[in-house]
Coordinates of N, CA and C in Angstrom, one line a residue:
M1 N 13.0 -147.2 -182.2 CA 14.1 -147.1 -181.2 C 13.7 -147.9 -180.0
K2 N 14.6 -148.7 -179.4 CA 14.3 -149.7 -178.2 C 14.4 -148.8 -177.0
K3 N 13.5 -149.1 -176.1 CA 13.6 -148.5 -174.7 C 14.1 -149.6 -173.8
A4 N 15.2 -149.3 -173.2 CA 15.8 -150.3 -172.2 C 16.6 -149.3 -171.2
F5 N 17.1 -150.0 -170.2 CA 17.9 -149.3 -169.3 C 19.3 -149.2 -169.7
S6 N 20.0 -148.2 -169.5 CA 21.3 -148.0 -169.9 C 22.2 -148.7 -168.8
L7 N 23.5 -148.9 -169.1 CA 24.5 -149.6 -168.1 C 24.5 -148.8 -166.9
I8 N 24.5 -147.5 -167.0 CA 24.8 -146.5 -165.8 C 23.4 -146.7 -164.9
E9 N 22.3 -146.8 -165.4 CA 21.1 -146.9 -164.7 C 21.0 -148.2 -163.9
L10 N 21.5 -149.3 -164.6 CA 21.6 -150.6 -164.0 C 22.6 -150.6 -162.8
L11 N 23.7 -150.0 -163.1 CA 24.7 -149.9 -162.0 C 24.3 -149.2 -160.8
V12 N 23.5 -148.1 -161.0 CA 23.1 -147.3 -159.9 C 22.0 -148.1 -159.1
V13 N 21.1 -148.9 -159.7 CA 20.2 -149.7 -159.0 C 21.0 -150.7 -158.3
I14 N 21.9 -151.4 -158.8 CA 22.7 -152.5 -158.1 C 23.4 -151.9 -157.0
A15 N 24.0 -150.7 -157.1 CA 24.7 -150.0 -155.9 C 23.6 -149.7 -154.8
I16 N 22.6 -149.3 -155.1 CA 21.5 -148.8 -154.1 C 21.1 -150.1 -153.3
T17 N 20.9 -151.1 -154.1 CA 20.4 -152.4 -153.5 C 21.5 -153.0 -152.6
A18 N 22.8 -152.9 -153.0 CA 23.9 -153.4 -152.2 C 24.0 -152.6 -150.9
V19 N 23.8 -151.2 -151.0 CA 23.9 -150.5 -149.8 C 22.8 -150.8 -148.9
L20 N 21.6 -151.0 -149.4 CA 20.5 -151.3 -148.5 C 20.6 -152.6 -147.8
I21 N 21.2 -153.6 -148.6 CA 21.5 -155.0 -148.0 C 22.6 -154.8 -146.9
A22 N 23.5 -154.0 -147.1 CA 24.6 -153.9 -146.2 C 24.2 -153.3 -144.9
V23 N 23.2 -152.3 -145.0 CA 22.6 -151.7 -143.8 C 21.7 -152.5 -143.0
V24 N 20.7 -153.2 -143.8 CA 19.7 -154.0 -143.1 C 20.1 -155.4 -142.6
L25 N 21.0 -156.1 -143.3 CA 21.2 -157.4 -142.9 C 21.9 -157.5 -141.5
P26 N 23.0 -156.7 -141.2 CA 23.5 -156.8 -139.8 C 22.5 -156.5 -138.7
N27 N 21.5 -155.6 -138.9 CA 20.5 -155.2 -137.9 C 19.6 -156.5 -137.8
L28 N 19.2 -157.2 -138.8 CA 18.4 -158.4 -138.7 C 19.2 -159.4 -137.9
L29 N 20.4 -159.6 -138.2 CA 21.1 -160.7 -137.6 C 21.3 -160.3 -136.0
S30 N 21.6 -159.1 -135.7 CA 21.7 -158.7 -134.2 C 20.4 -158.7 -133.5
A31 N 19.2 -158.5 -134.2 CA 17.9 -158.7 -133.8 C 17.7 -160.2 -133.2
R32 N 18.2 -161.1 -134.0 CA 18.0 -162.5 -133.7 C 18.8 -162.9 -132.4
E33 N 20.1 -162.3 -132.3 CA 21.0 -162.4 -131.1 C 20.3 -161.9 -129.9
R34 N 19.7 -160.5 -130.0 CA 19.0 -160.0 -128.9 C 17.8 -160.9 -128.6
A35 N 17.1 -161.4 -129.4 CA 16.0 -162.2 -129.1 C 16.3 -163.5 -128.3
R36 N 17.3 -164.1 -128.8 CA 17.9 -165.3 -128.1 C 18.4 -165.0 -126.5
D37 N 19.1 -163.9 -126.6 CA 19.6 -163.4 -125.3 C 18.3 -163.1 -124.3
A38 N 17.3 -162.4 -124.8 CA 16.2 -162.2 -124.1 C 15.4 -163.4 -123.5
K39 N 15.4 -164.4 -124.3 CA 14.9 -165.7 -123.8 C 15.8 -166.3 -122.8
K40 N 17.0 -166.2 -123.0 CA 18.0 -166.8 -122.0 C 17.7 -166.0 -120.7
K41 N 17.7 -164.8 -120.6 CA 17.5 -164.1 -119.4 C 16.1 -164.3 -118.7
Q42 N 15.1 -164.3 -119.6 CA 13.8 -164.7 -118.9 C 13.6 -165.9 -118.4
E43 N 14.3 -167.0 -119.0 CA 14.3 -168.4 -118.5 C 15.1 -168.5 -117.3
L44 N 16.2 -167.8 -117.1 CA 17.0 -167.8 -116.0 C 16.2 -167.1 -114.6
N45 N 15.5 -166.0 -115.1 CA 14.6 -165.5 -114.0 C 13.5 -166.4 -113.5
E46 N 12.9 -167.1 -114.4 CA 12.0 -168.2 -114.2 C 12.6 -169.3 -113.2
M47 N 13.8 -169.7 -113.5 CA 14.4 -170.6 -112.7 C 14.8 -170.0 -111.3
K48 N 15.1 -168.8 -111.2 CA 15.4 -168.1 -110.0 C 14.1 -168.2 -109.1
N49 N 12.9 -168.0 -109.6 CA 11.7 -168.0 -109.0 C 11.5 -169.4 -108.5
A50 N 11.8 -170.5 -109.2 CA 11.6 -171.8 -108.7 C 12.6 -172.1 -107.6
L51 N 13.8 -171.7 -107.8 CA 14.8 -171.8 -106.6 C 14.4 -171.1 -105.3
R52 N 13.7 -170.0 -105.5 CA 13.2 -169.4 -104.3 C 12.0 -170.2 -103.7
I53 N 11.2 -170.7 -104.3 CA 10.2 -171.7 -103.8 C 10.8 -172.8 -103.1
Y54 N 11.8 -173.5 -103.8 CA 12.6 -174.5 -103.1 C 13.2 -174.2 -101.9
Y55 N 13.8 -173.0 -101.9 CA 14.4 -172.5 -100.5 C 13.2 -172.3 -99.5
N56 N 12.1 -171.8 -99.9 CA 11.0 -171.6 -98.9 C 10.6 -173.1 -98.2
D57 N 10.7 -174.0 -99.1 CA 10.4 -175.4 -98.5 C 11.4 -176.0 -97.8
Y58 N 12.8 -175.8 -98.1 CA 13.8 -176.5 -97.3 C 14.8 -175.6 -96.6
Q59 N 14.7 -174.2 -96.8 CA 15.6 -173.3 -96.0 C 17.1 -173.5 -96.4
I60 N 17.3 -174.0 -97.7 CA 18.5 -174.1 -98.3 C 18.3 -174.3 -99.8
Y61 N 19.3 -173.8 -100.6 CA 19.1 -173.9 -102.1 C 19.8 -175.2 -102.4
P62 N 19.5 -175.8 -103.6 CA 20.1 -177.0 -104.0 C 21.6 -177.0 -104.0
A63 N 22.3 -178.1 -103.7 CA 23.7 -178.1 -103.7 C 24.2 -178.0 -105.1
T64 N 25.5 -177.5 -105.2 CA 26.3 -177.6 -106.5 C 26.5 -178.9 -106.8
P65 N 26.3 -179.3 -108.2 CA 26.7 -180.6 -108.6 C 28.1 -181.0 -108.4
T66 N 28.4 -182.2 -108.2 CA 29.7 -182.6 -108.2 C 30.6 -182.5 -109.4
E67 N 29.8 -182.7 -110.5 CA 30.5 -182.5 -111.8 C 30.3 -181.1 -112.2
N68 N 31.4 -180.6 -112.8 CA 31.2 -179.2 -113.4 C 30.7 -179.2 -114.8
E69 N 29.3 -179.4 -114.7 CA 28.6 -179.5 -116.0 C 27.7 -178.4 -116.3
H70 N 27.4 -178.1 -117.5 CA 26.5 -177.1 -117.8 C 25.0 -177.7 -117.7
R71 N 24.0 -177.0 -117.3 CA 22.7 -177.4 -117.1 C 22.4 -178.6 -116.3
V72 N 23.1 -178.6 -115.1 CA 23.0 -179.5 -114.1 C 23.0 -178.9 -112.6
M73 N 22.2 -179.3 -111.9 CA 22.2 -179.0 -110.4 C 21.7 -180.0 -109.5
S74 N 22.1 -180.1 -108.3 CA 21.6 -181.1 -107.5 C 20.3 -180.8 -106.8
G75 N 19.6 -181.7 -106.1 CA 18.4 -181.2 -105.3 C 17.1 -181.9 -105.9
C76 N 17.2 -182.9 -106.7 CA 16.1 -183.5 -107.2 C 15.9 -185.0 -106.6
G77 N 14.8 -185.5 -107.1 CA 14.7 -187.0 -106.8 C 13.8 -187.2 -105.4
I78 N 13.8 -188.5 -105.1 CA 13.0 -189.0 -103.9 C 13.5 -188.3 -102.6
N79 N 14.9 -188.3 -102.4 CA 15.5 -187.7 -101.3 C 16.1 -186.3 -101.6
G80 N 15.9 -185.8 -102.6 CA 16.5 -184.4 -102.9 C 18.0 -184.3 -103.2
T81 N 18.6 -185.5 -103.5 CA 20.1 -185.5 -103.7 C 20.5 -185.7 -105.1
A82 N 19.4 -186.1 -106.0 CA 19.8 -186.5 -107.4 C 20.1 -185.2 -108.1
N83 N 20.7 -185.4 -109.3 CA 21.1 -184.2 -110.1 C 19.7 -183.9 -111.0
C84 N 19.5 -182.7 -111.1 CA 18.5 -182.3 -112.0 C 19.2 -181.8 -113.4
P85 N 18.6 -182.1 -114.5 CA 17.3 -182.4 -114.7 C 17.0 -183.9 -114.6
L86 N 15.9 -184.3 -114.0 CA 15.4 -185.7 -114.0 C 14.9 -186.0 -115.4
A87 N 15.0 -187.3 -115.8 CA 14.5 -187.6 -117.1 C 13.0 -188.1 -117.2
D88 N 12.2 -188.0 -116.2 CA 10.9 -188.5 -116.2 C 9.9 -187.6 -116.6
G89 N 10.3 -186.3 -117.1 CA 9.4 -185.4 -117.5 C 9.2 -184.1 -116.5
C90 N 9.5 -184.3 -115.4 CA 9.5 -183.2 -114.4 C 11.0 -182.9 -114.1
E91 N 11.6 -182.0 -114.7 CA 13.1 -181.8 -114.7 C 13.6 -181.3 -113.3
F92 N 12.8 -180.5 -112.5 CA 13.2 -179.9 -111.2 C 12.1 -180.3 -110.3
A93 N 12.2 -181.6 -109.7 CA 11.1 -182.1 -108.7 C 11.8 -182.8 -107.7
V94 N 11.0 -183.0 -106.6 CA 11.6 -183.8 -105.4 C 10.4 -184.6 -104.8
K95 N 10.8 -185.5 -104.0 CA 9.8 -186.3 -103.1 C 9.2 -187.5 -103.8
S96 N 9.6 -187.6 -105.1 CA 8.9 -188.9 -105.8 C 9.7 -189.3 -107.0
A97 N 9.7 -190.5 -107.3 CA 10.3 -190.9 -108.4 C 9.5 -190.6 -109.8
S98 N 8.2 -190.4 -109.5 CA 7.3 -190.1 -110.7 C 6.8 -188.7 -110.6
C99 N 6.5 -188.2 -111.8 CA 6.1 -186.8 -111.9 C 4.8 -186.5 -111.3
T100 N 3.9 -187.4 -111.3 CA 2.5 -187.2 -110.9 C 2.6 -187.0 -109.2
D101 N 3.4 -187.7 -108.4 CA 3.4 -187.6 -107.0 C 4.5 -186.5 -106.5
A102 N 5.2 -186.0 -107.4 CA 6.4 -185.1 -107.0 C 6.0 -183.7 -106.6
I103 N 6.7 -183.0 -105.9 CA 6.7 -181.6 -105.7 C 7.5 -181.0 -106.9
V104 N 6.8 -180.4 -107.9 CA 7.4 -179.9 -109.2 C 7.7 -178.4 -108.9
Y105 N 9.0 -178.1 -109.1 CA 9.4 -176.7 -109.1 C 9.4 -176.1 -110.6
M106 N 10.0 -176.9 -111.4 CA 9.9 -176.6 -112.8 C 9.7 -177.8 -113.7
K107 N 8.7 -177.8 -114.4 CA 8.5 -179.0 -115.4 C 9.7 -179.1 -116.4
R108 N 10.1 -178.0 -116.9 CA 11.3 -178.0 -117.8 C 12.2 -177.0 -117.6
L109 N 13.5 -177.4 -117.4 CA 14.6 -176.4 -117.1 C 15.0 -175.9 -118.4
P110 N 15.7 -174.6 -118.4 CA 16.2 -174.0 -119.6 C 17.1 -174.9 -120.5
D111 N 17.0 -174.9 -121.7 CA 17.9 -175.6 -122.5 C 18.3 -174.7 -123.7
F112 N 19.4 -174.1 -123.6 CA 19.9 -173.1 -124.7 C 20.8 -173.9 -125.6
N113 N 20.6 -173.6 -126.8 CA 21.4 -174.1 -128.0 C 22.0 -173.0 -128.7
G114 N 23.1 -172.5 -128.1 CA 23.8 -171.4 -128.6 C 24.7 -171.6 -129.7
K115 N 25.4 -170.7 -130.3 CA 26.3 -170.9 -131.5 C 27.7 -171.7 -130.9
D116 N 27.9 -171.3 -129.7 CA 29.2 -171.8 -129.1 C 28.7 -173.1 -128.2
T117 N 29.1 -174.3 -128.6 CA 28.6 -175.4 -127.9 C 29.2 -175.6 -126.5
E118 N 30.4 -174.9 -126.3 CA 31.0 -175.0 -125.0 C 30.2 -174.3 -123.9
Y119 N 29.5 -173.2 -124.3 CA 28.8 -172.3 -123.4 C 27.3 -172.2 -123.7
N120 N 26.8 -173.3 -124.2 CA 25.4 -173.2 -124.5 C 24.4 -173.4 -123.3
G121 N 24.8 -173.8 -122.3 CA 24.0 -174.0 -121.1 C 24.2 -173.1 -119.9
W122 N 23.1 -173.1 -119.0 CA 23.4 -172.4 -117.9 C 24.3 -173.2 -116.9
N123 N 24.8 -172.4 -115.9 CA 25.6 -172.9 -114.9 C 24.9 -172.6 -113.4
Y124 N 25.0 -173.5 -112.6 CA 24.5 -173.2 -111.2 C 25.4 -173.5 -110.2
Y125 N 25.6 -172.6 -109.2 CA 26.4 -172.9 -108.0 C 25.6 -172.4 -106.8
Q126 N 25.7 -173.4 -105.6 CA 25.2 -172.9 -104.3 C 26.4 -172.1 -103.8
L127 N 26.1 -171.1 -103.2 CA 27.1 -170.2 -102.4 C 26.8 -170.2 -100.9
G128 N 28.0 -169.7 -100.2 CA 27.8 -169.6 -98.8 C 27.4 -170.9 -98.1
S129 N 26.6 -170.9 -97.2 CA 26.3 -172.0 -96.4 C 24.9 -172.6 -96.9
G130 N 24.6 -172.3 -98.1 CA 23.4 -172.7 -98.7 C 22.2 -171.8 -98.9
N131 N 22.5 -170.5 -98.4 CA 21.6 -169.5 -98.4 C 21.7 -168.5 -99.6
K132 N 22.6 -168.8 -100.5 CA 22.8 -168.0 -101.7 C 23.0 -168.9 -102.9
F133 N 22.8 -168.4 -104.0 CA 23.1 -169.2 -105.3 C 23.5 -168.2 -106.4
V134 N 24.0 -168.7 -107.5 CA 24.1 -167.9 -108.7 C 23.9 -168.9 -109.9
L135 N 23.2 -168.3 -110.8 CA 23.0 -169.0 -112.2 C 23.5 -168.0 -113.2
F136 N 24.4 -168.5 -114.1 CA 24.8 -167.6 -115.1 C 24.9 -168.4 -116.4
V137 N 24.8 -167.4 -117.5 CA 24.8 -168.1 -118.9 C 25.5 -167.0 -119.8
T138 N 26.1 -167.5 -120.9 CA 26.8 -166.8 -121.8 C 25.8 -166.2 -122.9
L139 N 25.7 -164.9 -123.0 CA 24.9 -164.2 -124.0 C 25.7 -164.0 -125.3
E140 N 25.1 -163.8 -126.3 CA 25.7 -163.6 -127.6 C 26.0 -162.1 -127.8
N141 N 25.4 -161.3 -127.3 CA 25.6 -159.9 -127.5 C 26.4 -159.2 -126.3
S142 N 27.6 -158.9 -126.5 CA 28.6 -158.4 -125.4 C 28.1 -157.0 -125.1
G143 N 27.3 -156.3 -125.9 CA 26.9 -154.9 -125.6 C 25.6 -154.9 -124.9
D144 N 25.2 -156.0 -124.4 CA 23.8 -156.0 -123.5 C 24.0 -155.2 -122.2
K145 N 23.3 -154.2 -122.0 CA 23.5 -153.4 -120.8 C 23.1 -154.2 -119.4
D146 N 22.4 -155.3 -119.6 CA 22.0 -156.1 -118.5 C 23.1 -156.9 -118.0
I147 N 24.2 -157.1 -118.7 CA 25.2 -157.9 -118.3 C 26.0 -157.3 -117.1
G148 N 26.3 -156.1 -117.2 CA 27.1 -155.4 -116.2 C 26.1 -155.2 -114.9
E149 N 24.9 -154.9 -115.1 CA 24.0 -154.7 -114.0 C 23.8 -156.1 -113.3
S150 N 23.7 -157.2 -114.0 CA 23.5 -158.4 -113.4 C 24.7 -158.8 -112.5
Q151 N 26.0 -158.5 -113.1 CA 27.1 -158.8 -112.3 C 27.2 -158.0 -111.0
K152 N 26.8 -156.8 -111.1 CA 26.8 -155.9 -109.9 C 25.8 -156.4 -108.8
R153 N 24.7 -157.0 -109.2 CA 23.8 -157.5 -108.2 C 24.2 -158.8 -107.6
C154 N 25.1 -159.4 -108.2 CA 25.7 -160.7 -107.6 C 27.2 -160.6 -107.2
P155 N 27.5 -159.6 -106.4 CA 28.9 -159.5 -106.0 C 29.6 -160.8 -105.4
S156 N 28.8 -161.5 -104.6 CA 29.4 -162.6 -104.0 C 29.8 -163.9 -104.9
A157 N 29.4 -163.6 -106.2 CA 29.4 -164.7 -107.2 C 30.5 -164.5 -108.2
T158 N 31.4 -163.5 -107.9 CA 32.4 -163.3 -108.9 C 33.5 -164.4 -109.1
Y159 N 33.6 -165.2 -108.1 CA 34.6 -166.3 -108.2 C 34.1 -167.5 -108.9
T160 N 32.8 -167.4 -109.2 CA 32.2 -168.6 -110.0 C 32.0 -168.4 -111.4
N161 N 32.9 -167.5 -112.0 CA 32.8 -167.3 -113.4 C 31.7 -166.4 -113.7
C162 N 31.1 -165.6 -112.8 CA 30.0 -164.7 -113.0 C 30.7 -163.4 -113.3
S163 N 31.6 -163.3 -114.2 CA 32.1 -162.1 -114.9 C 32.5 -162.3 -116.3
G164 N 33.0 -161.3 -117.0 CA 33.2 -161.3 -118.3 C 32.2 -160.6 -119.2
I165 N 32.5 -160.2 -120.4 CA 31.7 -159.3 -121.2 C 30.5 -160.0 -121.8
Y166 N 30.3 -161.4 -121.7 CA 29.2 -162.1 -122.3 C 28.4 -162.7 -121.1
T167 N 28.8 -162.7 -120.0 CA 28.1 -163.5 -118.8 C 27.0 -162.8 -118.1
Y168 N 25.8 -163.3 -118.2 CA 24.7 -162.7 -117.5 C 24.5 -163.6 -116.3
C169 N 24.2 -163.0 -115.1 CA 24.3 -163.6 -113.8 C 22.9 -163.3 -113.2
V170 N 22.3 -164.3 -112.4 CA 21.2 -164.2 -111.6 C 21.5 -164.8 -110.3
C171 N 21.2 -164.1 -109.2 CA 21.5 -164.6 -107.9 C 20.1 -164.5 -106.9
E172 N 20.3 -164.8 -105.8 CA 19.1 -164.8 -104.9 C 18.6 -163.4 -104.6
D173 N 19.3 -162.3 -104.8 CA 18.9 -161.0 -104.4 C 18.9 -160.8 -103.0

């Protein structure tokens, strides 16, 4: 007599495997989204700290760029009016054309490569008379509790698209 699995036993094993995959796979995918979102939030906060140091030096935050582009702000270069990021290796720096002589606020600005190419970068706006700013980025997880909290901390920034279920905002506090 041959010993083998019956058809019923094979179907039960396949069904259990399918249920496990259906439960585990979405959790793994959302964990990746949460990790990418955590990186975006952490890098925007690093940028906020660099902007505060810039403000301490100049008593004004960098200007809003004339172009409405993602991942661009003014305030770089020899006289502090060029758009950042600079291409010479110091992406947020002033007072020099070379990285070695410049005052470097951030060597590398955040560069997010999200799934939606239209909203894969951060946005920067100077607010008021230069004593406020807002940075914002689109997160992948609309259920992130930090989104609502960040928007409450930046009430003066609501007219700059710092609203919506996916938008995480950082301001001068």
